[in-house]
CSV table of C-alpha atoms and ligand atoms in Angstrom, one decimal:
chain,number,residue,atom,x,y,z
E,22,MET,CA,63.0,18.0,21.9
E,23,LYS,CA,62.5,16.3,18.6
E,24,THR,CA,60.6,13.3,17.5
E,25,TYR,CA,61.0,11.2,14.5
E,26,THR,CA,59.1,8.5,12.8
E,27,LEU,CA,60.2,5.3,11.4
E,28,SER,CA,58.3,5.7,8.2
E,29,SER,CA,61.3,6.7,6.1
E,30,LEU,CA,64.0,4.7,7.9
E,31,THR,CA,64.0,1.7,5.6
E,32,LEU,CA,64.0,3.9,2.6
E,33,GLY,CA,66.9,5.9,4.0
E,34,VAL,CA,68.9,2.8,4.7
E,35,VAL,CA,68.3,1.5,1.3
E,36,ALA,CA,69.3,4.8,-0.2
E,37,LEU,CA,72.4,4.8,1.8
E,38,ILE,CA,73.4,1.4,0.6
E,39,PHE,CA,72.9,2.5,-3.0
E,40,ALA,CA,74.8,5.8,-2.3
E,41,SER,CA,77.7,3.9,-0.8
E,42,GLY,CA,78.2,2.1,-4.1
E,43,CYS,CA,76.9,-1.2,-5.3
E,44,GLY,CA,79.1,-1.0,-8.3
E,45,ARG,CA,78.4,0.8,-11.5
E,46,GLN,CA,78.2,-2.0,-14.0
E,47,GLU,CA,77.4,-0.7,-17.5
E,48,ASN,CA,74.7,-3.2,-18.0
E,49,SER,CA,73.2,-2.8,-14.6
E,50,GLY,CA,69.5,-2.2,-14.7
E,51,SER,CA,69.2,-1.3,-11.0
E,52,THR,CA,69.7,2.5,-11.1
E,53,SER,CA,66.0,3.2,-11.1
E,54,THR,CA,65.5,1.4,-7.8
E,55,ALA,CA,67.2,4.2,-5.9
E,56,THR,CA,64.5,6.7,-6.8
E,57,PRO,CA,62.8,7.9,-3.6
E,58,ALA,CA,59.1,7.3,-3.3
E,59,PRO,CA,57.4,10.7,-3.2
E,60,ALA,CA,54.8,9.4,-0.7
E,61,GLU,CA,57.5,9.1,2.0
E,62,ALA,CA,58.5,12.7,1.8
E,63,SER,CA,55.0,14.0,2.2
E,64,ALA,CA,53.9,11.6,5.0
E,65,PRO,CA,53.1,13.7,8.1
E,66,ALA,CA,55.3,13.1,11.1
E,67,ARG,CA,53.6,11.6,14.1
E,68,PRO,CA,53.3,14.1,16.9
E,69,ALA,CA,54.9,13.3,20.2
E,70,PRO,CA,52.5,12.1,23.0
E,71,ALA,CA,51.5,14.5,25.7
E,72,GLU,CA,51.9,11.8,28.3
E,73,GLY,CA,53.8,8.6,28.6
E,74,ARG,CA,55.0,6.0,31.0
E,75,ALA,CA,57.7,7.6,33.0
E,76,ILE,CA,61.2,6.1,32.9
E,77,GLU,CA,63.9,7.8,34.9
E,78,ILE,CA,67.5,7.4,34.1
E,79,THR,CA,70.6,9.0,35.6
E,80,GLY,CA,74.0,9.6,34.1
E,81,ASN,CA,77.1,10.3,36.1
E,82,ASP,CA,80.8,11.2,35.9
E,83,ALA,CA,81.6,7.5,35.5
E,84,MET,CA,79.9,7.6,32.1
E,85,LYS,CA,77.2,5.0,33.0
E,86,PHE,CA,73.4,5.1,32.6
E,87,SER,CA,71.5,3.8,35.7
E,88,VAL,CA,69.1,2.0,33.3
E,89,THR,CA,70.5,0.0,30.4
E,90,GLU,CA,67.4,-1.9,29.4
E,91,ILE,CA,63.9,-0.6,28.8
E,92,ARG,CA,61.0,-2.8,27.8
E,93,ALA,CA,58.0,-1.5,26.0
E,94,THR,CA,55.1,-2.6,24.0
E,95,PRO,CA,54.8,-1.6,20.3
E,96,GLY,CA,53.7,2.0,20.0
E,97,GLU,CA,53.6,2.6,23.8
E,98,ALA,CA,53.9,6.2,24.8
E,99,LEU,CA,57.0,6.7,26.9
E,100,ALA,CA,58.5,9.7,28.8
E,101,VAL,CA,62.2,9.2,29.4
E,102,THR,CA,63.8,11.5,31.8
E,103,LEU,CA,67.6,11.7,32.0
E,104,LYS,CA,69.2,13.5,34.9
E,105,ASN,CA,72.9,14.2,35.0
E,106,VAL,CA,73.9,13.5,38.6
E,107,GLY,CA,77.6,14.1,38.0
E,108,THR,CA,79.5,17.2,39.0
E,109,MET,CA,81.9,17.7,36.1
E,110,PRO,CA,81.2,20.6,33.8
E,111,LYS,CA,79.1,20.1,30.7
E,112,PHE,CA,81.8,20.8,28.2
E,113,SER,CA,83.9,17.9,29.4
E,114,MET,CA,81.2,15.6,30.8
E,115,GLY,CA,77.9,16.3,29.3
E,116,HIS,CA,75.2,13.6,28.9
E,117,ASN,CA,72.2,13.0,26.7
E,118,TRP,CA,70.0,10.1,25.9
E,119,VAL,CA,69.6,9.3,22.2
E,120,LEU,CA,67.4,6.5,20.9
E,121,ILE,CA,68.6,5.1,17.6
E,122,ALA,CA,66.6,3.4,14.9
E,123,ALA,CA,67.1,-0.3,14.3
E,124,ASN,CA,69.4,-1.3,11.5
E,125,VAL,CA,71.6,1.8,12.1
E,126,ASN,CA,75.3,1.2,12.6
E,127,VAL,CA,75.7,2.5,16.1
E,128,GLU,CA,79.5,2.9,15.9
E,129,GLY,CA,79.1,5.0,12.8
E,130,PHE,CA,76.4,7.1,14.3
E,131,ALA,CA,78.5,7.8,17.4
E,132,THR,CA,81.4,8.8,15.2
E,133,ASP,CA,79.1,11.3,13.3
E,134,ALA,CA,77.7,12.5,16.6
E,135,ALA,CA,81.1,13.3,18.1
E,136,GLN,CA,81.6,15.8,15.4
E,137,ALA,CA,78.2,17.5,15.7
E,138,VAL,CA,79.3,20.0,18.4
E,139,LYS,CA,77.0,22.7,17.2
E,140,THR,CA,73.9,20.5,17.6
E,141,ASP,CA,74.9,19.1,21.0
E,142,TYR,CA,76.3,15.9,19.5
E,143,VAL,CA,73.1,14.9,17.8
E,144,PRO,CA,74.0,14.9,14.1
E,145,ALA,CA,71.7,16.7,11.8
E,146,VAL,CA,72.6,14.6,8.9
E,147,LYS,CA,70.4,11.6,8.3
E,148,PRO,CA,68.0,12.6,11.0
E,149,LYS,CA,65.9,9.5,10.5
E,150,ARG,CA,68.5,7.6,12.5
E,151,VAL,CA,67.4,9.3,15.7
E,152,LEU,CA,64.0,8.3,17.1
E,153,ALA,CA,64.2,10.4,20.3
E,154,ALA,CA,66.7,12.5,22.1
E,155,THR,CA,67.0,14.6,25.2
E,156,LYS,CA,69.0,17.8,25.4
E,157,LEU,CA,72.7,17.7,26.3
E,158,LEU,CA,72.8,18.1,30.1
E,159,GLY,CA,75.3,19.6,32.5
E,160,PRO,CA,75.6,18.6,36.2
E,161,GLY,CA,72.3,18.7,38.0
E,162,GLU,CA,70.3,19.2,34.9
E,163,SER,CA,67.5,17.0,33.6
E,164,ASP,CA,65.3,16.7,30.5
E,165,THR,CA,62.4,14.6,29.4
E,166,VAL,CA,61.7,13.3,26.0
E,167,ARG,CA,58.2,11.9,25.1
E,168,PHE,CA,57.8,9.6,22.2
E,169,TYR,CA,56.0,6.5,21.0
E,170,ALA,CA,58.0,3.3,21.1
E,171,PRO,CA,58.4,1.9,17.6
E,172,ASP,CA,55.5,-0.2,16.2
E,173,LYS,CA,57.9,-2.9,15.1
E,174,PRO,CA,59.2,-5.3,17.8
E,175,GLY,CA,62.9,-5.3,18.1
E,176,ARG,CA,65.9,-4.0,19.9
E,177,TYR,CA,66.6,-0.3,19.6
E,178,PRO,CA,69.9,1.0,21.0
E,179,PHE,CA,70.2,4.1,23.1
E,180,ILE,CA,73.5,5.9,23.8
E,181,CYS,CA,75.0,9.0,25.3
E,182,SER,CA,76.4,10.7,22.2
E,183,PHE,CA,78.9,12.9,24.0
E,184,PRO,CA,82.3,12.0,22.5
E,185,GLY,CA,83.7,8.9,23.9
E,186,HIS,CA,80.9,8.0,26.2
E,187,PHE,CA,79.2,5.3,24.1
E,188,GLN,CA,82.6,3.7,23.5
E,189,VAL,CA,83.1,3.2,27.3
E,190,GLY,CA,79.7,1.8,27.8
E,191,MET,CA,77.2,4.6,28.2
E,192,LYS,CA,74.5,2.8,26.3
E,193,GLY,CA,71.5,0.5,26.6
E,194,GLU,CA,68.6,-0.9,24.7
E,195,LEU,CA,64.9,-0.3,24.3
E,196,ILE,CA,63.3,-3.7,23.7
E,197,VAL,CA,60.0,-3.5,22.0
E,198,GLU,CA,58.0,-6.7,22.4
K,18,CO,CO1,77.6,10.9,28.6
């Protein structure tokens, strides 16, 4: 289980935008704005809560989550349990539950995730994109991830990042309000 904070998300997105190229005009004065703020790197990560409101979700061989909408209050402690109730083997029909930060391109994330075989389809690059994730589960397995809902109200997508599952609808939203 891993937990992540939102503290560096905005910075990361901004850095990504700059990295992806805003043009390199010779008289541009914007280069200094991409310098990371040192305070972000040294901010301590918020530890995961020991308890949280239990939310139980199943995933199955039809590549669907039983719960596609979760509502929470800002900063609420949650404990999401995913159970794989399918019967197909993990290598061909594994499931996980991955909560993604706001303002992240979900399609792009899913594409990166599909290539992250060694880390159970949770990409290690740009880890700030992932707010919470269960383990990748085979048939009959379950896992619980405890985390704090984001402080900022909004809609946060969650997906199964096993290749192809998000694309056929194994997804939902955490709505913080
Ligand atoms: Co799946």
